[in-house]
Amino acid sequence: MDRSITLTYTDLRGVIAPGELEERCRQAAPILSRAVAGDPQYAGFTGWRTVDESAGPDRVAFLQQQARRVRQDADAFVTIGIGGSNQSSRAAIKALRPQDGPAMLWSGNTISAREMADTLARLDSYKSVYINCIAKNFETLEPGIAFRVLRQYLERRYGEQEAAKRIFATGTPGSTLHQLCKDHGYTFLTFPERVGGRFSVLSDVGLFPMAVAGIDIAAVTDGMRMMRDRIFAQPAEENIALRYAAIRKLLLEKGYAMEMLAFFEPRLDFFAKWWVQTFAESEGKDDTALYPIVSSNSEDLHAVGQYVQQGRPILFETFLTVAERDASVRIPPEAKKDYFDYLTGKDFWDINNAARKGTFAAHSQRGIPCLEFTIPAIDAHTLGQLYYYFIFSCYLSCELLGVNPFDQPGVEAYKHQMFRLLGKY
């Protein structure tokens, strides 16, 4: 089977004129060249670019070894983190749904008392619990307080010495989190200094929880390298990452305010949340950028689908289409008259595919610009391709916008007000 991802663009209204996309890509060729070569101005933030710097074969083998130790004993594993520190691994685990290994739980991504109480109660039902706190600088409140509560939970339950064997932490070498691990004997994993949170899937941050869940992280990183090699080799006018970034910028210039990622496999719900964070946090600066939203279909067709079809034309749609059939459930015959006999013998896969095709046709005929990524399957290798693809495309898209892809100054605004109310200063 062809393992490559394809991108097509359908624009029945001609919003982007013939040749306009190709010209924009030609103009942006220097941006692509700098990104591929490694732009010196972003040298401190692009440790993910080669894949091998942060997720090379030796590092993957080490993470697999550590994950085997956990999998041999644990029946519950809690990933503590927020934003990029947990989004990427959760996306893969929810999409691939491994059938064996420990139950995978998430904490530190909310400050809800009810959620923490429910997590503690749920952990009581598991015999062997392990945790992993992910925090680059260990200053973010949500994972910090969750780690304290869950660390103390393990110590009460197993005693300090045994609890220490069950505690992992992923942070920057030399950080306060690193020191905490050294002081108390916790296993420390590396959050690379040259990799930011929303790009951290290409490191211990994203890969270790995946490995604990039973995902083949060697296949994930192979997919990343495949996409890296493709992007690095393609000229500007044909480059799949630059074309996506250029389409987005052109549509923004022509008045579109939102990009909606649409898909017909609910397993991609959390991948879509990762996509939203990657683009919103990277691009949303200087009063510019598209607002990324999601449509998980066919459910959301009965909600936002009405707006898309007849509301204000402020958005365009990006479809994620899965090519390979991975399940089969046929509609059985029924003696009772329920008025669905026209579907007897048809497969859910084919019905879902018809819904997708019908949605694409209806929305594009309404005049909505529609992009379509066709992916071979929902598997570890393909997810690796998608992670690298969207990260690199987001980098290029930010460059076209003229904003820094790697900072997030606006995130600090709520923290300042929150810390003031909590008496930190």
CSV table of C-alpha atoms in Angstrom, one decimal:
chain,number,residue,atom,x,y,z
A,1,MET,CA,0.0,0.0,0.0
A,2,ASP,CA,1.2,3.5,-0.8
A,3,ARG,CA,2.2,5.1,2.6
A,4,SER,CA,2.2,8.7,1.4
A,5,ILE,CA,-0.2,11.4,2.3
A,6,THR,CA,-1.8,13.5,-0.5
A,7,LEU,CA,-3.2,17.0,-0.5
A,8,THR,CA,-5.8,18.3,-2.9
A,9,TYR,CA,-7.6,21.7,-3.1
A,10,THR,CA,-11.2,22.2,-4.4
A,11,ASP,CA,-12.4,25.7,-5.0
A,12,LEU,CA,-15.4,25.9,-7.2
A,13,ARG,CA,-15.8,29.7,-6.7
A,14,GLY,CA,-12.2,30.4,-7.8
A,15,VAL,CA,-11.4,32.2,-4.6
A,16,ILE,CA,-7.7,31.5,-5.4
A,17,ALA,CA,-7.1,32.4,-9.0
A,18,PRO,CA,-5.4,30.0,-11.4
A,19,GLY,CA,-1.6,30.3,-11.0
A,20,GLU,CA,-1.9,32.3,-7.8
A,21,LEU,CA,-0.9,29.5,-5.5
A,22,GLU,CA,2.1,28.6,-7.6
A,23,GLU,CA,3.2,32.2,-7.6
A,24,ARG,CA,2.9,32.5,-3.9
A,25,CYS,CA,4.9,29.3,-3.4
A,26,ARG,CA,7.6,30.6,-5.7
A,27,GLN,CA,7.8,33.8,-3.7
A,28,ALA,CA,8.0,31.8,-0.5
A,29,ALA,CA,10.8,29.6,-1.7
A,30,PRO,CA,13.5,31.4,0.4
A,31,ILE,CA,11.4,30.8,3.5
A,32,LEU,CA,11.2,27.1,2.7
A,33,SER,CA,14.9,26.9,2.1
A,34,ARG,CA,15.8,28.6,5.4
A,35,ALA,CA,13.4,26.3,7.3
A,36,VAL,CA,14.8,23.1,5.7
A,37,ALA,CA,18.4,24.2,6.2
A,38,GLY,CA,17.8,25.4,9.8
A,39,ASP,CA,17.2,29.1,10.2
A,40,PRO,CA,19.8,30.5,12.6
A,41,GLN,CA,17.3,32.9,14.2
A,42,TYR,CA,15.3,29.9,15.5
A,43,ALA,CA,18.3,27.7,16.4
A,44,GLY,CA,17.2,27.5,20.0
A,45,PHE,CA,13.7,26.1,19.1
A,46,THR,CA,14.2,23.7,16.2
A,47,GLY,CA,15.7,20.6,17.8
A,48,TRP,CA,12.8,18.6,16.3
A,49,ARG,CA,13.6,19.6,12.7
A,50,THR,CA,15.9,16.6,11.9
A,51,VAL,CA,13.9,14.1,14.0
A,52,ASP,CA,17.1,12.3,15.0
A,53,GLU,CA,18.4,15.1,17.3
A,54,SER,CA,15.5,14.5,19.7
A,55,ALA,CA,14.1,11.1,18.6
A,56,GLY,CA,16.9,9.2,17.1
A,57,PRO,CA,17.0,5.3,17.0
A,58,ASP,CA,19.1,5.1,20.2
A,59,ARG,CA,16.7,7.3,22.1
A,60,VAL,CA,13.7,5.4,20.8
A,61,ALA,CA,15.3,2.1,22.0
A,62,PHE,CA,16.0,3.6,25.4
A,63,LEU,CA,12.4,4.8,25.7
A,64,GLN,CA,11.1,1.4,24.6
A,65,GLN,CA,13.3,-0.2,27.4
A,66,GLN,CA,11.9,2.1,30.0
A,67,ALA,CA,8.3,1.5,28.8
A,68,ARG,CA,8.8,-2.3,29.0
A,69,ARG,CA,9.7,-1.9,32.7
A,70,VAL,CA,6.4,0.0,33.3
A,71,ARG,CA,4.3,-2.3,31.1
A,72,GLN,CA,5.5,-5.4,33.0
A,73,ASP,CA,4.2,-4.2,36.3
A,74,ALA,CA,1.7,-1.3,35.9
A,75,ASP,CA,-2.0,-1.6,35.3
A,76,ALA,CA,-2.5,2.2,35.3
A,77,PHE,CA,-0.2,5.0,34.1
A,78,VAL,CA,-1.0,8.7,34.6
A,79,THR,CA,0.5,11.3,32.3
A,80,ILE,CA,0.6,14.7,34.1
A,81,GLY,CA,1.0,17.6,31.8
A,82,ILE,CA,-0.8,20.4,30.0
A,83,GLY,CA,-0.8,21.7,26.4
A,84,GLY,CA,1.9,20.2,24.3
A,85,SER,CA,3.1,18.2,27.2
A,86,ASN,CA,0.2,15.8,26.9
A,87,GLN,CA,-1.7,16.6,23.7
A,88,SER,CA,0.4,14.6,21.3
A,89,SER,CA,0.7,11.4,23.2
A,90,ARG,CA,-3.0,11.5,24.1
A,91,ALA,CA,-3.9,12.0,20.5
A,92,ALA,CA,-2.0,8.9,19.3
A,93,ILE,CA,-3.2,6.7,22.2
A,94,LYS,CA,-6.8,7.7,21.6
A,95,ALA,CA,-6.5,7.2,17.9
A,96,LEU,CA,-4.7,3.9,17.9
A,97,ARG,CA,-6.5,2.4,21.0
A,98,PRO,CA,-4.0,-0.2,22.0
A,99,GLN,CA,-5.7,-3.3,23.4
A,100,ASP,CA,-3.2,-4.4,26.0
A,101,GLY,CA,-1.0,-2.7,28.6
A,102,PRO,CA,-2.0,-0.4,31.5
A,103,ALA,CA,-5.0,1.9,31.6
A,104,MET,CA,-3.8,5.4,30.4
A,105,LEU,CA,-5.0,8.3,32.4
A,106,TRP,CA,-4.3,12.1,32.1
A,107,SER,CA,-4.0,14.7,34.8
A,108,GLY,CA,-2.5,18.1,35.3
A,109,ASN,CA,-4.5,19.5,32.3
A,110,THR,CA,-7.2,21.0,34.5
A,111,ILE,CA,-7.5,22.5,38.0
A,112,SER,CA,-11.0,21.1,38.5
A,113,ALA,CA,-11.4,19.7,42.1
A,114,ARG,CA,-14.0,17.2,40.8
A,115,GLU,CA,-11.6,15.9,38.2
A,116,MET,CA,-8.8,15.4,40.6
A,117,ALA,CA,-11.1,13.7,43.2
A,118,ASP,CA,-12.4,11.4,40.5
A,119,THR,CA,-8.8,10.5,39.3
A,120,LEU,CA,-7.8,9.6,42.9
A,121,ALA,CA,-10.9,7.5,43.3
A,122,ARG,CA,-10.3,5.7,40.0
A,123,LEU,CA,-6.7,5.0,40.9
A,124,ASP,CA,-7.8,3.1,44.0
A,125,SER,CA,-9.3,0.4,41.7
A,126,TYR,CA,-5.9,-0.4,40.2
A,127,LYS,CA,-3.3,-2.5,41.9
A,128,SER,CA,-0.1,-1.0,40.4
A,129,VAL,CA,0.0,2.7,39.5
A,130,TYR,CA,2.8,4.7,37.8
A,131,ILE,CA,3.0,8.4,37.0
A,132,ASN,CA,4.9,10.6,34.7
A,133,CYS,CA,5.1,14.4,35.2
A,134,ILE,CA,5.9,16.4,32.1
A,135,ALA,CA,7.0,20.0,32.6
A,136,LYS,CA,9.7,21.8,30.7
A,137,ASN,CA,10.5,24.4,33.3
A,138,PHE,CA,8.3,23.1,36.2
A,139,GLU,CA,6.7,26.5,36.7
A,140,THR,CA,3.3,25.8,35.2
A,141,LEU,CA,0.6,25.5,38.0
A,142,GLU,CA,-1.6,22.7,36.6
A,143,PRO,CA,1.0,19.9,36.3
A,144,GLY,CA,2.9,21.2,39.4
A,145,ILE,CA,0.0,20.8,41.8
A,146,ALA,CA,-1.2,17.6,40.2
A,147,PHE,CA,2.3,16.1,40.5
A,148,ARG,CA,2.4,17.0,44.2
A,149,VAL,CA,-1.0,15.4,44.9
A,150,LEU,CA,-0.3,12.2,42.9
A,151,ARG,CA,3.2,11.9,44.2
A,152,GLN,CA,1.9,11.9,47.8
A,153,TYR,CA,-0.8,9.5,46.8
A,154,LEU,CA,1.8,7.0,45.7
A,155,GLU,CA,3.9,7.5,48.8
A,156,ARG,CA,0.9,6.9,51.1
A,157,ARG,CA,-0.1,3.8,49.1
A,158,TYR,CA,3.3,2.2,48.5
A,159,GLY,CA,5.8,4.0,50.8
A,160,GLU,CA,8.4,6.5,49.7
A,161,GLN,CA,11.0,4.0,48.5
A,162,GLU,CA,8.6,1.9,46.4
A,163,ALA,CA,6.8,5.0,45.2
A,164,ALA,CA,10.0,6.5,43.8
A,165,LYS,CA,10.3,3.5,41.5
A,166,ARG,CA,6.9,4.3,40.1
A,167,ILE,CA,7.6,8.0,39.4
A,168,PHE,CA,8.9,9.4,36.1
A,169,ALA,CA,9.4,13.0,35.3
A,170,THR,CA,10.2,14.6,31.9
A,171,GLY,CA,11.9,18.0,32.1
A,172,THR,CA,14.8,20.1,31.1
A,173,PRO,CA,18.2,18.9,32.4
A,174,GLY,CA,19.3,21.2,35.2
A,175,SER,CA,15.7,22.3,36.0
A,176,THR,CA,14.1,22.2,39.5
A,177,LEU,CA,12.2,19.1,38.3
A,178,HIS,CA,15.5,17.5,37.5
A,179,GLN,CA,16.8,18.3,40.9
A,180,LEU,CA,13.6,16.9,42.5
A,181,CYS,CA,14.2,13.6,40.7
A,182,LYS,CA,17.9,13.5,41.8
A,183,ASP,CA,17.0,14.2,45.4
A,184,HIS,CA,14.3,11.5,45.6
A,185,GLY,CA,15.4,8.8,43.1
A,186,TYR,CA,12.7,9.4,40.4
A,187,THR,CA,13.4,8.4,36.9
A,188,PHE,CA,14.2,11.5,34.8
A,189,LEU,CA,13.5,11.7,31.1
A,190,THR,CA,14.6,14.6,28.9
A,191,PHE,CA,12.5,17.5,27.6
A,192,PRO,CA,15.0,18.8,25.0
A,193,GLU,CA,16.0,22.4,25.5
A,194,ARG,CA,15.7,23.1,21.8
A,195,VAL,CA,12.1,21.7,21.5
A,196,GLY,CA,9.0,23.7,22.6
A,197,GLY,CA,6.0,22.1,24.2
A,198,ARG,CA,3.7,22.0,21.1
A,199,PHE,CA,6.5,20.5,19.0
A,200,SER,CA,7.5,17.9,21.7
A,201,VAL,CA,5.9,14.9,20.1
A,202,LEU,CA,9.3,14.4,18.5
A,203,SER,CA,11.0,13.7,21.9
A,204,ASP,CA,10.6,11.8,25.2
A,205,VAL,CA,7.6,14.0,25.9
A,206,GLY,CA,5.3,12.5,23.4
A,207,LEU,CA,7.0,9.2,22.7
A,208,PHE,CA,7.4,7.7,26.2
A,209,PRO,CA,3.7,7.7,27.1
A,210,MET,CA,3.0,6.2,23.6
A,211,ALA,CA,5.5,3.4,24.2
A,212,VAL,CA,3.9,2.7,27.7
A,213,ALA,CA,0.5,2.4,26.0
A,214,GLY,CA,2.0,-0.2,23.5
A,215,ILE,CA,2.4,2.0,20.4
A,216,ASP,CA,5.3,1.2,18.1
A,217,ILE,CA,7.2,4.4,18.5
A,218,ALA,CA,9.9,3.2,16.0
A,219,ALA,CA,7.1,3.3,13.4
A,220,VAL,CA,6.0,6.7,14.6
A,221,THR,CA,9.5,8.1,14.1
A,222,ASP,CA,9.9,6.3,10.8
A,223,GLY,CA,6.8,8.1,9.6
A,224,MET,CA,8.3,11.4,10.8
A,225,ARG,CA,11.5,10.8,8.9
A,226,MET,CA,9.5,9.8,5.8
A,227,MET,CA,7.7,13.1,5.9
A,228,ARG,CA,10.8,15.1,6.7
A,229,ASP,CA,12.6,13.6,3.7
A,230,ARG,CA,9.7,14.4,1.4
A,231,ILE,CA,9.4,18.0,2.6
A,232,PHE,CA,13.1,18.6,2.4
A,233,ALA,CA,13.3,17.2,-1.1
A,234,GLN,CA,10.3,18.8,-2.8
A,235,PRO,CA,10.8,22.1,-4.7
A,236,ALA,CA,8.7,25.1,-3.5
A,237,GLU,CA,5.9,24.9,-6.1
A,238,GLU,CA,5.3,21.2,-5.4
A,239,ASN,CA,6.1,21.2,-1.7
A,240,ILE,CA,3.2,19.7,0.2
A,241,ALA,CA,3.9,21.6,3.4
A,242,LEU,CA,4.5,25.0,1.7
A,243,ARG,CA,1.4,24.6,-0.5
A,244,TYR,CA,-0.8,24.1,2.6
A,245,ALA,CA,0.7,27.1,4.3
A,246,ALA,CA,0.4,29.2,1.2
A,247,ILE,CA,-3.3,28.2,0.7
A,248,ARG,CA,-4.1,29.1,4.3
A,249,LYS,CA,-2.4,32.5,3.9
A,250,LEU,CA,-4.1,33.3,0.6
A,251,LEU,CA,-7.5,32.5,2.1
A,252,LEU,CA,-6.8,34.6,5.2
A,253,GLU,CA,-6.0,37.5,2.9
A,254,LYS,CA,-9.3,37.0,1.0
A,255,GLY,CA,-11.4,37.4,4.1
A,256,TYR,CA,-11.6,33.9,5.6
A,257,ALA,CA,-11.3,33.9,9.4
A,258,MET,CA,-11.5,30.2,10.3
A,259,GLU,CA,-10.1,26.9,9.2
A,260,MET,CA,-12.2,23.8,10.1
A,261,LEU,CA,-10.6,20.4,10.3
A,262,ALA,CA,-13.2,17.9,9.4
A,263,PHE,CA,-13.0,14.1,9.7
A,264,PHE,CA,-15.3,11.1,9.9
A,265,GLU,CA,-13.4,8.9,12.4
A,266,PRO,CA,-14.0,9.9,16.0
A,267,ARG,CA,-10.6,8.3,16.9
A,268,LEU,CA,-9.1,11.5,15.5
A,269,ASP,CA,-10.9,13.8,18.1
A,270,PHE,CA,-7.8,14.2,20.2
A,271,PHE,CA,-5.5,14.5,17.2
A,272,ALA,CA,-7.7,17.4,16.2
A,273,LYS,CA,-7.2,19.0,19.7
A,274,TRP,CA,-3.5,18.7,19.1
A,275,TRP,CA,-3.8,20.4,15.7
A,276,VAL,CA,-5.9,23.2,17.2
A,277,GLN,CA,-3.3,23.9,19.9
A,278,THR,CA,-0.4,23.7,17.4
A,279,PHE,CA,-1.8,26.3,15.1
A,280,ALA,CA,-3.7,28.5,17.6
A,281,GLU,CA,-0.7,28.9,20.0
A,282,SER,CA,1.9,29.3,17.2
A,283,GLU,CA,0.0,31.7,14.9
A,284,GLY,CA,-2.4,33.7,17.1
A,285,LYS,CA,-0.4,36.8,17.5
A,286,ASP,CA,-0.3,40.4,16.3
A,287,ASP,CA,-4.1,40.4,15.6
A,288,THR,CA,-3.7,38.0,12.8
A,289,ALA,CA,-4.1,34.3,11.8
A,290,LEU,CA,-6.9,31.9,11.1
A,291,TYR,CA,-9.0,30.6,14.1
A,292,PRO,CA,-8.7,26.7,14.0
A,293,ILE,CA,-11.9,24.8,14.7
A,294,VAL,CA,-12.9,21.2,14.4
A,295,SER,CA,-15.9,19.2,13.1
A,296,SER,CA,-16.0,15.5,14.2
A,297,ASN,CA,-18.5,13.9,11.8
A,298,SER,CA,-21.0,12.8,11.2
A,299,GLU,CA,-22.1,14.0,14.7
A,300,ASP,CA,-21.2,17.6,14.2
A,301,LEU,CA,-23.0,17.7,10.8
A,302,HIS,CA,-26.1,17.8,12.9
A,303,ALA,CA,-24.8,20.9,14.7
A,304,VAL,CA,-22.3,23.2,13.0
A,305,GLY,CA,-23.1,21.5,9.7
A,306,GLN,CA,-26.1,23.8,9.4
A,307,TYR,CA,-23.9,26.9,9.9
A,308,VAL,CA,-21.4,25.7,7.3
A,309,GLN,CA,-24.0,25.2,4.7
A,310,GLN,CA,-26.0,28.4,5.2
A,311,GLY,CA,-24.3,30.6,7.7
A,312,ARG,CA,-21.8,33.4,7.1
A,313,PRO,CA,-19.1,32.3,4.6
A,314,ILE,CA,-16.2,32.9,7.0
A,315,LEU,CA,-14.5,29.5,7.0
A,316,PHE,CA,-12.9,27.0,4.8
A,317,GLU,CA,-12.6,23.3,5.4
A,318,THR,CA,-9.7,20.9,5.6
A,319,PHE,CA,-10.8,17.2,5.4
A,320,LEU,CA,-8.8,14.3,6.8
A,321,THR,CA,-9.8,11.3,4.8
A,322,VAL,CA,-8.7,7.7,5.7
A,323,ALA,CA,-8.2,5.5,2.6
A,324,GLU,CA,-7.8,2.0,4.1
A,325,ARG,CA,-10.8,0.1,5.4
A,326,ASP,CA,-10.0,-1.1,8.9
A,327,ALA,CA,-13.3,-2.5,10.1
A,328,SER,CA,-16.4,-4.0,8.7
A,329,VAL,CA,-20.0,-4.1,10.1
A,330,ARG,CA,-22.8,-4.8,7.7
A,331,ILE,CA,-26.4,-3.8,8.2
A,332,PRO,CA,-28.4,-7.0,8.8
A,333,PRO,CA,-31.8,-7.8,7.2
A,334,GLU,CA,-34.8,-7.0,9.4
A,335,ALA,CA,-38.3,-8.4,9.3
A,336,LYS,CA,-39.8,-5.5,11.2
A,337,LYS,CA,-40.5,-2.6,9.0
A,338,ASP,CA,-38.2,0.2,10.1
A,339,TYR,CA,-37.8,2.0,6.7
A,340,PHE,CA,-34.1,1.4,6.4
A,341,ASP,CA,-34.2,-1.6,4.1
A,342,TYR,CA,-32.4,0.4,1.4
A,343,LEU,CA,-29.3,-0.1,3.6
A,344,THR,CA,-29.6,-3.8,4.2
A,345,GLY,CA,-26.3,-5.5,3.3
A,346,LYS,CA,-24.3,-2.3,3.2
A,347,ASP,CA,-21.3,-1.8,5.4
A,348,PHE,CA,-20.9,1.0,8.0
A,349,TRP,CA,-17.5,1.8,6.4
A,350,ASP,CA,-19.2,2.5,3.0
A,351,ILE,CA,-22.1,4.4,4.6
A,352,ASN,CA,-19.6,6.6,6.5
A,353,ASN,CA,-17.6,7.1,3.3
A,354,ALA,CA,-20.8,8.2,1.4
A,355,ALA,CA,-21.5,10.7,4.2
A,356,ARG,CA,-18.0,12.1,3.8
A,357,LYS,CA,-18.3,12.4,0.0
A,358,GLY,CA,-21.7,13.9,0.3
A,359,THR,CA,-20.5,16.5,2.8
A,360,PHE,CA,-17.5,17.4,0.7
A,361,ALA,CA,-19.7,17.8,-2.4
A,362,ALA,CA,-22.4,19.9,-0.6
A,363,HIS,CA,-19.9,22.2,1.1
A,364,SER,CA,-17.7,22.7,-2.0
A,365,GLN,CA,-20.8,23.3,-4.2
A,366,ARG,CA,-21.9,25.9,-1.7
A,367,GLY,CA,-18.7,27.7,-2.6
A,368,ILE,CA,-16.6,26.8,0.4
A,369,PRO,CA,-12.9,26.2,-0.4
A,370,CYS,CA,-12.1,22.6,0.6
A,371,LEU,CA,-8.7,21.0,1.2
A,372,GLU,CA,-8.4,17.3,1.5
A,373,PHE,CA,-5.6,15.3,3.1
A,374,THR,CA,-5.9,11.6,2.2
A,375,ILE,CA,-4.0,9.4,4.6
A,376,PRO,CA,-3.4,5.7,4.1
A,377,ALA,CA,-4.6,4.5,7.5
A,378,ILE,CA,-4.8,5.5,11.1
A,379,ASP,CA,-1.7,3.8,12.3
A,380,ALA,CA,1.6,4.6,14.0
A,381,HIS,CA,3.5,5.3,10.8
A,382,THR,CA,0.8,7.6,9.4
A,383,LEU,CA,0.5,9.5,12.6
A,384,GLY,CA,4.2,10.1,12.6
A,385,GLN,CA,3.9,11.6,9.1
A,386,LEU,CA,1.0,13.8,10.2
A,387,TYR,CA,2.7,15.1,13.3
A,388,TYR,CA,5.8,16.1,11.4
A,389,TYR,CA,3.8,17.5,8.5
A,390,PHE,CA,1.6,19.8,10.5
A,391,ILE,CA,4.5,21.0,12.7
A,392,PHE,CA,6.6,21.9,9.7
A,393,SER,CA,3.6,23.4,7.9
A,394,CYS,CA,2.8,25.5,11.0
A,395,TYR,CA,6.3,26.8,11.1
A,396,LEU,CA,6.1,27.8,7.4
A,397,SER,CA,2.6,29.3,8.0
A,398,CYS,CA,3.9,31.5,10.8
A,399,GLU,CA,6.8,32.7,8.6
A,400,LEU,CA,4.3,33.7,5.9
A,401,LEU,CA,2.3,35.6,8.6
A,402,GLY,CA,5.4,37.3,9.9
A,403,VAL,CA,5.0,36.0,13.5
A,404,ASN,CA,7.4,34.0,15.7
A,405,PRO,CA,6.3,30.3,15.5
A,406,PHE,CA,7.9,29.4,18.8
A,407,ASP,CA,6.7,31.9,21.5
A,408,GLN,CA,3.4,32.3,23.2
A,409,PRO,CA,3.4,35.6,25.1
A,410,GLY,CA,-0.4,35.8,25.3
A,411,VAL,CA,-0.6,32.6,27.4
A,412,GLU,CA,1.1,34.4,30.2
A,413,ALA,CA,-1.7,37.0,30.6
A,414,TYR,CA,-4.1,34.7,32.5
A,415,LYS,CA,-1.3,33.3,34.6
A,416,HIS,CA,-0.4,36.8,35.8
A,417,GLN,CA,-3.9,37.5,36.9
A,418,MET,CA,-4.3,34.0,38.4
A,419,PHE,CA,-1.1,34.2,40.4
A,420,ARG,CA,-2.1,37.6,41.7
A,421,LEU,CA,-5.4,36.2,43.0
A,422,LEU,CA,-3.6,33.2,44.6
A,423,GLY,CA,-1.1,35.5,46.4
A,424,LYS,CA,2.1,34.4,44.6
A,425,TYR,CA,3.0,38.1,44.3
